[in-house]
Amino acid sequence: LNRAIDIKRNSAGVVDAISAEDIGKFPDTNLAESLQRITGVSITRANGEGSQVAVRGFSGGFNLVTLNGRQLASTSIDTSTGNAFAVGTGRSFDFQNLASEGVATLEVYKTGRANIPTGGIGAAINVITRRPLDAREDGLSGSIGAKALYDSSVENAEANLKKVTPELSGLINWKNPSETFGVNVFGSYQLRESTSIQSNPNYWNIVPLADFLNTAGAYITPTTNITNRPTTQYVQIPNDSRYQFSENRRERINGQANIQFKPTDRLEITIDGLYARNKLSDERSEQTNWFQRPFSDVTFDDNKKMQTAIILAEAKQADKGYEQQRFATKTELYSVGGNIKWNFTDVLSLKLDANHSKSTTNPDNANGTSATTISIGAPVRATHKVDFSSGFPQQSETLNDCNATNGGRGGNCNNILDIGDLGTQVARRIFSKQESRVNQFSGELGWDLGNDSRFVVGSNYVDATTRSASSNNQQILGDWSITDTGRVQELAGDLIKTYCMTCKFDKYNPNSTGSALVAFRGDAVDLLDIFSPYYAKLGRPDALQGSSDDTVGEKNLAVYGQMAWGGDIGGRRANALIGVRYERTRVKSVGLQSIPTALAWQSDNDFTVIGGPPGAAVIVKSKYDNLLPSLDFNIEVLDNVMARTSFSRTLARADYGNLFASVTANAPNRPTALGAAPA
């Protein structure tokens, strides 16, 4: 990467970069995947695609992303891991929103500088867009790119997903022959469809050994067969064994426009705009065997610190769960800015910059939710066993769809697992949205001292506001005990598809047989459109469980001075950069939340928080200031060998969730019993 090497060699401090030419040599789908080619940069992925960037071990929330040196508004509600209750609290920029084709250069500042905005303790990442006056040719020029993305995971799809999806981009640039005026427009469209399959137990409980071995407790009986009896102080026990299959869709649109006017060699005016839209959806289904306990057989591993149950079995008539989930969000980002560079004398220059950016992430399901889930199940499981000893969880079970359980429930007694054995349980509608706005103004005065030396003073003001709102509604259908076996076939039989989920594990062996080869799939929104009004008429309406609405405002004023020196030491070229930055930050947090009225115990370990109306606003204010020095030095110790050292003090800011004024009331964390001594 020749351009990146040049930037790294010639910059003060530790700076890496990658240019558009270098980006074009690789099939990167977004900027995160381009950045991972830089030393010390790694990425986290969502549905197999780069999402956030970690630098020197610091994750996305500890890194600052700027666009042409300006702070970007950022929002994200990450449901990619199946977290239906995800809310927008993060500061980290989601690189899924930007295509790599629209970028001229990516710069990664791994050390602090006085003139670089704070907020990145790992790095400050500057995204530089294409400028019309930088084009190599006068007049009208442009480029068109077309790619086709083939995703082999789509071969496992149950829906009609596309194996090959388009990625289109185009740039039109015009500048006059005198290179005093230029305009460019960039646009891109990218679509990707994919699937994923995983095994992911709901929760691992860390249990005191004495509690586990208590035969009058929840885990074992006097007749339980325990192999490799544990001796560690604590043991790990899973809540269930669970497989999950998802079909994902991502549609991204990017647009940029830039205008440059340079009437003289001393004055340059730039106006630029960016628009990005990213729509994500995930249709997900589960195949779950929940442990009812106590266990009939348990085998532990040999871990000397904390032994883990690797084989568990129980013989208890219970249900198999097939929750259907649909997640969908739409993120929109726009940024508009203007910049003036004026060299009003041969040695004095002035830079002025203003920018406004806004980002929103909103629910995008057809029913207005960010997540809709509906639990369906079949009370037909006679025995259940899960074996983790091979390295991959293998479920096995036996079926009895004739026995009535828990108040007269049972299957259709045809000795096979089919849609006639299904009933409903509980449905949830989750609404989450996040909005972020940033207004930024900056000015910098520079004095060229000659001999590669320069002194600058500047100021930067940022007014940022982030709002995150969410609510959770729950509706009891057939209840967790499935009191309506057969109702799914009766009301929504045409919406449920029977398929083999475990057959989709082409790299692992679930060793499934019999009823373990059967799973069910349907669109959660479509199913709830049928069952919600049906059970509302039976006196089981949709009920608010809780809501919150938090707004955090930050106003940051910074002033800085920085001196660059260039010269020779012992006949070797050397450079130094020394600066100091002072920042003052004011924070105001306003929270609105529903006040819980009750904590309802529904059954077993199922607790529900009953939400009430929103209370009065809670307002919290705070302020802090920081003095941030920096020093960079490099010297060419040998021809083409540069040695450098750097010192800086910088800061990162807390996740917005840590600044919210509201307080969340949750159900107890999977208790086995609650009570108190009688008076």
XYZ file of C-alpha atoms in Angstrom:
679
model
C 0.000 0.000 0.000
C 2.333 2.684 -1.325
C 0.205 5.724 -0.523
C -0.308 4.529 3.055
C 3.444 4.048 3.487
C 4.159 7.596 2.288
C 1.648 9.121 4.705
C 2.984 7.097 7.608
C 6.588 8.080 6.870
C 5.980 11.804 6.407
C 3.503 12.449 9.234
C 4.311 13.581 12.731
C 3.147 11.134 15.367
C 1.731 7.718 14.562
C -0.554 8.061 11.557
C -1.716 5.378 9.149
C -3.769 5.865 6.027
C -5.249 4.086 3.070
C -6.107 5.816 -0.200
C -8.900 5.336 -2.712
C -6.458 3.651 -5.079
C -5.502 1.150 -2.403
C -9.148 0.607 -1.394
C -10.038 -0.168 -5.002
C -7.594 -3.064 -5.088
C -9.675 -5.037 -2.602
C -13.346 -6.154 -2.662
C -14.284 -4.338 0.538
C -18.007 -3.849 1.074
C -17.661 -0.944 3.524
C -15.123 1.278 5.250
C -14.594 -0.998 8.245
C -13.291 -3.737 5.982
C -10.968 -1.234 4.303
C -9.638 -0.025 7.658
C -8.801 -3.525 8.899
C -5.898 -3.587 6.434
C -4.093 -1.024 8.591
C -1.748 -2.327 11.283
C -3.348 -2.357 14.727
C -6.902 -2.062 13.389
C -9.426 -4.870 13.779
C -13.155 -4.935 13.191
C -16.270 -6.445 14.668
C -18.810 -7.907 12.286
C -22.591 -7.959 12.161
C -24.049 -10.687 9.947
C -20.599 -11.275 8.502
C -20.039 -7.644 7.487
C -17.693 -5.112 9.084
C -19.520 -2.892 11.549
C -17.253 -1.255 14.124
C -13.522 -0.652 14.397
C -11.162 -1.456 17.261
C -7.739 0.217 17.337
C -4.911 -0.955 19.573
C -7.412 -3.056 21.500
C -9.882 -0.228 22.122
C -13.356 -1.033 20.791
C -15.578 1.224 18.709
C -16.918 3.360 21.552
C -13.370 4.462 22.402
C -12.566 5.691 18.881
C -13.661 8.939 17.239
C -14.819 9.035 13.608
C -14.770 12.329 11.721
C -15.806 13.218 8.172
C -13.373 15.683 6.597
C -12.226 16.533 10.128
C -15.764 17.028 11.460
C -17.510 14.974 14.108
C -20.278 12.782 12.694
C -23.631 12.099 14.261
C -24.023 8.383 14.853
C -26.894 6.058 15.764
C -27.269 2.298 15.847
C -29.675 -0.250 17.323
C -27.877 -3.566 17.056
C -30.265 -6.526 16.935
C -27.814 -8.649 14.904
C -27.196 -10.989 17.857
C -30.914 -11.560 18.422
C -31.207 -8.912 21.130
C -34.823 -7.869 20.695
C -34.532 -5.338 23.522
C -31.538 -3.490 22.018
C -31.593 0.280 22.484
C -29.411 2.999 21.005
C -26.837 4.112 23.554
C -23.495 3.950 21.773
C -21.241 6.650 20.375
C -19.333 4.351 18.048
C -19.876 4.933 14.356
C -21.413 2.023 12.443
C -19.354 1.642 9.283
C -22.097 -0.454 7.703
C -23.655 2.885 6.739
C -20.889 3.963 4.333
C -19.684 2.334 1.130
C -15.935 2.294 0.512
C -16.189 3.581 -3.082
C -17.057 7.144 -2.047
C -13.885 7.803 -0.063
C -10.627 9.446 -1.169
C -8.528 8.676 1.918
C -8.892 7.126 5.355
C -6.572 8.485 8.055
C -6.036 6.819 11.425
C -4.382 9.004 14.095
C -3.141 6.628 16.776
C -1.643 9.392 18.923
C -3.263 12.574 20.117
C -2.719 16.017 18.647
C -3.840 19.389 19.884
C -5.716 20.142 16.648
C -7.488 16.768 16.473
C -10.925 16.553 18.194
C -11.045 14.420 21.315
C -13.236 11.391 21.903
C -10.904 8.685 20.625
C -8.635 7.105 23.195
C -7.736 4.361 20.729
C -7.604 6.485 17.591
C -9.208 9.315 15.672
C -10.347 8.096 12.247
C -10.807 10.755 9.590
C -12.821 9.936 6.464
C -11.844 12.232 3.587
C -14.296 12.380 0.693
C -13.458 13.083 -2.942
C -12.894 16.719 -3.945
C -13.665 17.973 -7.485
C -10.537 20.144 -7.801
C -8.376 17.114 -6.946
C -9.444 15.359 -10.150
C -6.627 14.636 -12.594
C -8.536 15.849 -15.655
C -10.282 19.101 -16.539
C -13.835 19.131 -17.810
C -16.310 16.331 -17.331
C -15.047 12.986 -16.077
C -16.503 10.100 -14.200
C -16.540 6.433 -13.439
C -19.125 3.710 -13.080
C -18.622 0.531 -11.103
C -20.732 -2.598 -10.986
C -20.125 -5.680 -8.880
C -22.115 -8.801 -8.127
C -21.957 -10.326 -4.664
C -22.476 -14.062 -4.356
C -23.332 -15.279 -0.859
C -23.163 -19.056 -0.532
C -25.132 -18.989 2.734
C -28.295 -18.187 0.733
C -28.298 -21.802 -0.465
C -29.725 -22.621 2.987
C -32.543 -20.072 2.736
C -36.177 -21.023 3.291
C -37.460 -17.779 1.750
C -36.849 -16.664 -1.814
C -33.535 -14.890 -1.195
C -31.189 -13.887 -3.996
C -27.849 -15.690 -4.207
C -26.394 -12.894 -6.352
C -27.034 -9.264 -5.384
C -25.880 -6.011 -7.051
C -23.401 -3.377 -5.898
C -23.462 -0.276 -8.104
C -21.561 3.000 -7.782
C -20.889 6.049 -9.918
C -18.961 9.322 -9.757
C -19.377 12.379 -11.994
C -16.806 15.176 -11.693
C -16.426 18.504 -13.469
C -13.852 21.250 -13.070
C -13.083 24.186 -15.328
C -9.769 24.449 -17.206
C -8.487 27.184 -14.893
C -9.174 24.891 -11.900
C -11.095 27.558 -10.023
C -14.466 25.808 -9.839
C -15.496 22.184 -9.561
C -18.497 20.016 -8.776
C -18.838 16.289 -8.204
C -21.631 13.883 -7.345
C -21.232 10.325 -6.077
C -23.872 7.650 -5.553
C -23.945 3.974 -4.679
C -26.485 1.209 -4.145
C -25.629 -2.083 -2.465
C -27.874 -5.016 -1.590
C -26.941 -8.131 0.328
C -29.012 -11.112 1.437
C -27.637 -13.855 3.641
C -28.464 -16.536 6.184
C -26.863 -17.737 9.393
C -27.296 -20.757 11.648
C -26.033 -21.057 15.195
C -26.286 -22.873 18.474
C -26.521 -20.517 21.403
C -27.817 -21.546 24.847
C -30.000 -18.876 26.395
C -27.935 -18.504 29.554
C -25.215 -20.221 31.586
C -25.905 -20.182 35.326
C -22.982 -20.031 37.744
C -24.279 -22.106 40.641
C -22.675 -22.681 44.061
C -21.746 -26.348 44.329
C -23.729 -26.766 47.543
C -26.875 -25.500 45.819
C -26.411 -27.856 42.889
C -25.842 -30.908 45.108
C -28.864 -30.140 47.295
C -31.236 -33.010 46.445
C -34.157 -31.002 47.808
C -33.305 -28.085 45.526
C -33.911 -27.297 41.864
C -31.187 -29.247 40.055
C -31.032 -32.886 41.168
C -32.904 -35.564 43.116
C -31.541 -38.445 45.196
C -31.768 -40.659 42.087
C -29.885 -38.328 39.703
C -26.881 -40.023 38.089
C -23.837 -37.692 38.327
C -20.720 -38.587 36.326
C -17.394 -36.977 37.314
C -18.956 -35.498 40.419
C -17.866 -31.834 40.727
C -15.578 -30.549 43.483
C -15.071 -26.903 42.449
C -16.706 -24.132 44.467
C -19.041 -23.247 41.582
C -20.402 -25.116 38.577
C -21.887 -23.941 35.268
C -25.327 -25.147 34.203
C -27.116 -24.061 30.972
C -30.752 -22.976 30.956
C -31.556 -24.749 27.705
C -30.260 -26.101 24.413
C -31.132 -23.898 21.472
C -30.611 -23.638 17.717
C -31.313 -20.424 15.780
C -31.692 -19.760 12.055
C -31.766 -16.265 10.506
C -32.387 -14.782 7.086
C -30.907 -11.303 6.749
C -31.258 -8.424 4.315
C -29.158 -5.259 4.073
C -29.864 -2.428 1.626
C -27.482 0.533 1.583
C -27.730 3.793 -0.379
C -25.006 6.472 -0.289
C -24.905 9.891 -1.923
C -22.359 12.715 -1.856
C -22.091 16.132 -3.486
C -19.199 18.603 -3.342
C -18.719 22.124 -4.678
C -15.351 23.888 -4.658
C -14.610 27.491 -5.602
C -11.044 28.774 -5.730
C -11.084 32.289 -7.224
C -7.435 32.928 -6.297
C -4.485 30.922 -5.076
C -5.114 32.373 -1.627
C -8.819 31.567 -1.190
C -10.684 28.269 -1.408
C -14.334 27.652 -0.502
C -15.789 24.152 -0.197
C -19.381 23.045 0.407
C -20.120 19.358 0.776
C -23.009 17.078 1.646
C -23.423 13.418 2.504
C -26.503 11.191 2.681
C -26.545 7.543 3.731
C -29.397 5.113 4.313
C -28.992 1.601 5.639
C -31.951 -0.764 6.044
C -31.402 -3.969 8.018
C -33.849 -6.805 8.587
C -33.525 -10.214 10.200
C -36.179 -12.937 10.205
C -35.204 -15.424 12.882
C -36.621 -18.663 14.270
C -35.574 -20.858 17.176
C -35.683 -24.521 18.123
C -35.425 -24.758 21.892
C -35.538 -27.383 24.599
C -35.767 -25.637 27.961
C -34.570 -27.580 30.990
C -37.478 -27.997 33.390
C -35.289 -29.679 36.064
C -34.453 -31.615 38.094
C -32.007 -33.544 35.909
C -31.943 -37.314 35.646
C -28.309 -37.453 34.436
C -25.451 -34.927 34.547
C -21.819 -35.285 33.408
C -19.150 -32.681 34.228
C -15.836 -31.784 32.592
C -12.419 -31.783 34.317
C -11.890 -28.033 34.636
C -10.069 -27.360 37.920
C -11.378 -23.805 38.334
C -15.070 -24.234 37.576
C -16.547 -27.470 36.302
C -19.145 -27.256 33.546
C -21.978 -29.658 32.827
C -21.281 -31.125 29.370
C -24.045 -33.758 29.272
C -27.475 -33.139 30.785
C -30.652 -35.188 30.572
C -34.119 -35.037 32.058
C -37.220 -37.191 31.840
C -40.143 -34.839 32.257
C -43.082 -34.156 29.957
C -42.558 -30.598 28.744
C -42.749 -28.367 25.699
C -40.457 -27.617 22.773
C -40.141 -23.936 21.906
C -40.186 -22.363 18.437
C -40.102 -18.608 18.975
C -40.407 -16.531 15.797
C -38.673 -13.158 15.670
C -38.445 -10.322 13.187
C -36.047 -7.398 13.593
C -35.918 -4.386 11.263
C -34.330 -0.938 11.501
C -33.644 1.934 9.121
C -30.711 4.269 9.715
C -30.417 7.579 7.887
C -27.450 9.934 8.108
C -26.888 13.293 6.495
C -24.142 15.835 6.888
C -23.826 19.330 5.382
C -20.751 21.474 5.841
C -18.813 24.453 4.559
C -15.129 25.309 4.724
C -13.081 28.422 3.921
C -9.289 28.448 3.589
C -7.771 31.917 3.223
C -4.066 32.679 2.991
C -4.427 36.411 3.528
C -0.637 36.990 3.548
C 2.354 34.931 2.529
C 2.783 33.659 6.096
C -0.648 33.972 7.704
C -3.676 31.783 6.974
C -7.181 31.337 8.307
C -9.466 28.300 8.247
C -13.158 28.470 9.095
C -15.457 25.458 9.145
C -19.104 24.792 10.002
C -21.038 21.557 9.851
C -24.422 20.089 10.704
C -25.037 16.350 10.802
C -27.972 14.246 11.895
C -28.485 10.518 12.190
C -31.642 8.570 13.028
C -32.299 4.880 13.546
C -35.990 3.994 13.525
C -38.105 0.819 13.639
C -38.767 -0.602 10.185
C -41.084 -3.572 10.679
C -44.464 -3.403 8.950
C -46.166 -3.002 12.348
C -43.903 -0.112 13.344
C -41.653 -2.084 15.687
C -37.914 -2.595 15.752
C -38.489 -6.129 17.052
C -41.531 -8.398 17.102
C -41.411 -11.809 18.757
C -44.047 -14.491 19.195
C -43.399 -17.671 21.141
C -45.061 -20.840 19.921
C -44.435 -24.333 21.216
C -45.496 -27.952 21.359
C -46.063 -29.674 24.766
C -44.990 -33.054 23.419
C -41.460 -33.693 24.696
C -41.111 -36.782 26.894
C -37.327 -36.741 27.472
C -34.522 -34.375 26.532
C -30.736 -34.625 26.460
C -27.970 -32.294 25.305
C -24.346 -33.353 24.826
C -21.596 -30.688 24.650
C -18.707 -33.178 24.875
C -17.985 -33.205 21.119
C -17.489 -29.428 21.049
C -20.873 -28.836 19.395
C -24.198 -29.109 21.273
C -26.121 -32.202 20.180
C -29.791 -32.422 21.152
C -31.703 -35.662 21.421
C -35.276 -36.213 22.577
C -38.217 -38.564 22.648
C -41.768 -37.639 21.714
C -45.101 -38.203 23.400
C -47.874 -36.113 21.851
C -50.698 -38.014 23.549
C -50.196 -37.376 27.258
C -52.084 -34.404 28.642
C -49.837 -32.161 30.741
C -50.256 -29.088 32.894
C -53.998 -28.627 32.935
C -55.095 -30.926 30.150
C -52.655 -29.911 27.426
C -51.355 -32.380 24.879
C -50.641 -32.859 21.197
C -52.800 -34.337 18.459
C -51.679 -37.884 19.350
C -50.502 -38.994 15.892
C -47.016 -39.875 17.199
C -45.231 -37.344 14.990
C -44.265 -33.743 15.621
C -46.316 -31.560 13.281
C -48.168 -28.261 13.136
C -51.175 -29.774 14.900
C -49.105 -30.000 18.104
C -48.408 -26.261 18.202
C -49.905 -23.656 20.505
C -49.032 -20.074 21.380
C -47.352 -18.586 24.430
C -46.349 -14.905 24.727
C -45.775 -12.125 22.167
C -43.757 -8.933 22.440
C -43.638 -5.701 20.495
C -40.490 -3.639 21.062
C -40.107 -0.076 19.805
C -36.580 1.404 19.876
C -35.306 4.498 18.138
C -32.304 6.781 18.426
C -31.626 10.261 17.074
C -28.351 12.167 17.148
C -27.604 15.724 16.052
C -24.236 17.502 15.909
C -23.575 21.184 15.163
C -19.914 22.051 14.911
C -17.941 25.270 14.334
C -14.189 25.700 14.211
C -11.568 28.263 13.329
C -7.800 28.095 13.034
C -5.156 30.784 12.503
C -1.796 29.663 11.143
C 1.592 31.383 11.017
C 4.235 29.997 8.672
C 7.623 30.515 10.354
C 9.665 29.176 7.458
C 12.054 26.214 7.306
C 9.196 23.703 7.714
C 8.071 25.338 10.950
C 4.542 26.534 11.644
C 2.478 27.734 14.592
C -1.321 27.472 14.795
C -3.974 28.475 17.308
C -7.569 27.440 17.003
C -10.901 26.848 18.624
C -13.597 24.242 18.195
C -17.206 24.225 19.421
C -19.463 21.166 19.287
C -23.131 21.102 20.292
C -24.332 17.479 20.269
C -27.676 16.003 21.310
C -28.670 12.352 21.404
C -32.132 10.992 22.151
C -32.936 7.327 22.741
C -36.520 6.134 23.252
C -37.876 2.637 23.726
C -40.959 0.791 24.905
C -41.837 -2.840 25.393
C -45.341 -4.244 25.061
C -46.211 -7.811 25.996
C -49.339 -9.837 25.279
C -50.251 -13.144 26.884
C -51.600 -15.512 24.224
C -51.812 -19.180 25.172
C -49.415 -18.397 28.052
C -46.084 -20.068 28.788
C -47.921 -23.285 29.673
C -49.440 -23.469 26.123
C -53.140 -23.784 26.930
C -54.234 -23.612 23.273
C -52.648 -26.599 21.513
C -53.967 -26.793 17.948
C -54.789 -23.089 17.750
C -51.815 -22.333 15.482
C -52.992 -24.809 12.853
C -56.553 -23.529 13.171
C -55.844 -19.810 12.755
C -52.487 -19.589 10.975
C -51.770 -22.958 9.429
C -50.971 -21.396 6.052
C -48.349 -19.087 7.622
C -46.265 -21.814 9.267
C -43.631 -23.754 7.344
C -42.242 -27.077 8.570
C -38.538 -27.555 7.822
C -35.304 -29.085 9.149
C -33.231 -26.487 10.986
C -30.451 -28.807 12.134
C -29.857 -29.915 8.529
C -28.450 -26.429 7.866
C -25.350 -27.091 9.991
C -23.070 -28.112 7.115
C -19.839 -27.654 9.116
C -20.984 -29.390 12.316
C -22.881 -32.524 13.226
C -25.945 -32.021 15.449
C -26.562 -35.790 15.238
C -30.299 -35.123 15.067
C -32.883 -37.871 14.667
C -36.661 -38.177 14.890
C -38.526 -35.108 16.103
C -35.240 -33.182 16.502
C -35.238 -32.922 12.691
C -38.485 -30.925 12.771
C -38.729 -27.150 13.213
C -41.279 -24.485 12.305
C -40.925 -21.062 10.704
C -43.218 -18.095 10.118
C -43.145 -14.313 9.909
C -43.572 -12.986 13.463
C -45.371 -9.829 12.328
C -47.877 -11.744 10.193
C -48.524 -14.242 12.988
C -49.083 -11.536 15.581
C -51.493 -9.722 13.262
C -53.711 -12.807 13.594
C -53.227 -13.841 17.218
C -53.134 -10.396 18.855
C -56.751 -9.375 18.084
C -57.960 -12.932 18.736
C -56.625 -13.005 22.303
C -57.476 -9.361 22.944
C -61.138 -10.339 22.498
C -60.601 -13.061 25.125
C -59.476 -10.475 27.671
C -55.733 -10.694 27.053
C -54.818 -7.326 25.487
C -51.426 -5.986 24.595
C -49.956 -4.342 27.729
C -47.120 -1.877 28.229
C -44.260 -3.379 30.244
C -42.121 -0.270 30.381
C -40.880 2.733 28.454
C -38.052 5.212 28.581
C -37.137 8.398 26.750
C -33.678 9.817 27.396
C -31.973 12.871 25.942
C -28.337 13.778 26.521
C -26.962 17.139 25.431
C -23.246 17.897 25.368
C -21.652 21.258 24.645
C -17.915 21.185 24.180
C -15.640 24.197 23.751
C -11.964 23.674 22.968
C -9.011 25.993 22.345
C -5.572 24.831 21.307
C -2.123 25.886 20.235
C 0.349 23.786 18.271
C 3.915 24.305 17.058
C 5.489 22.305 14.233
C 9.268 22.360 13.785
C 11.369 20.905 11.005
C 15.151 20.874 10.744
C 18.331 18.824 11.035
C 19.940 17.176 14.030
C 23.429 15.848 13.421
C 22.873 16.056 9.701
C 19.691 14.010 9.911
C 16.237 15.289 9.060
C 14.029 15.678 12.139
C 10.550 16.961 12.958
C 8.769 17.870 16.168
C 5.156 18.721 16.904
C 4.210 20.093 20.302
C 0.814 21.318 21.369
C -1.723 21.720 24.123
C -5.523 21.586 24.044
C -7.972 22.774 26.669
C -11.551 21.486 26.640
C -14.606 22.371 28.680
C -17.670 20.128 28.453
C -21.175 20.708 29.779
C -23.607 17.781 29.969
C -27.373 17.819 30.507
C -29.371 14.592 30.759
C -33.175 14.465 30.740
C -35.013 11.208 31.380
C -38.680 10.211 31.080
C -39.716 6.708 32.052
C -42.763 4.709 33.008
C -42.992 3.899 36.701
C -43.484 0.165 37.376
C -46.693 -0.646 39.212
C -46.125 -4.339 39.888
C -43.839 -7.317 39.372
C -45.997 -10.251 38.293
C -44.919 -13.861 38.828
C -46.481 -15.735 35.905
C -45.031 -19.228 36.266
C -41.804 -21.004 37.188
C -39.058 -18.381 36.718
C -41.136 -16.104 34.482
C -41.575 -12.627 35.940
C -43.107 -9.624 34.192
C -42.706 -5.950 35.061
C -46.056 -4.163 34.791
C -45.387 -0.635 33.580
C -47.345 2.448 34.499
C -47.623 5.912 32.956
C -44.513 8.077 32.508
C -43.465 10.045 35.553
C -42.029 13.540 35.766
C -38.833 14.336 33.906
C -35.573 13.705 35.743
C -32.867 16.263 34.917
C -29.183 15.863 35.751
C -26.426 18.340 34.868
C -22.663 17.989 35.009
C -19.477 19.571 33.699
C -15.803 18.773 33.383
C -12.691 20.198 31.784
C -9.348 18.792 30.667
C -5.883 20.024 29.712
C -4.430 17.767 27.026
C -0.738 18.137 26.064
C 0.888 16.333 23.138
C 4.408 15.855 21.769
C 5.581 14.060 18.626
C 9.175 13.702 17.465
C 10.767 11.805 14.600
C 14.230 11.609 13.084
C 15.625 9.814 10.057
C 18.291 7.720 11.812
C 19.304 6.003 8.551
C 18.391 6.604 4.946
C 14.708 5.678 4.568
C 14.553 4.585 8.237
C 12.510 6.826 10.512
C 12.475 6.605 14.318
C 9.685 8.326 16.204
C 8.372 8.854 19.689
C 5.086 10.299 20.828
C 3.400 11.418 24.018
C -0.172 12.625 24.333
C -3.033 12.844 26.756
C -6.488 12.411 25.306
C -9.893 11.176 26.390
C -12.879 9.098 25.385
C -16.421 9.806 26.465
C -18.807 7.450 28.219
C -21.469 5.450 26.433
C -24.694 7.454 26.379
C -26.407 4.700 28.355
C -24.158 5.603 31.289
C -25.329 9.216 31.064
C -29.073 8.533 30.972
C -31.028 9.959 33.887
C -33.666 7.209 33.793
C -33.427 4.023 35.835
C -34.534 0.635 34.537
C -36.524 -1.773 36.693
C -36.053 -5.358 35.542
C -37.423 -8.710 36.604
C -35.242 -10.732 39.007
C -32.320 -12.523 37.394
C -33.694 -16.054 36.972
C -34.496 -16.749 40.633
C -35.422 -20.213 41.879
C -37.369 -18.934 44.880
C -38.322 -15.627 46.438
C -39.583 -15.229 49.954
C -39.015 -14.105 53.509
C -39.355 -15.478 56.995
C -42.918 -15.119 58.294
C -43.493 -12.373 60.824
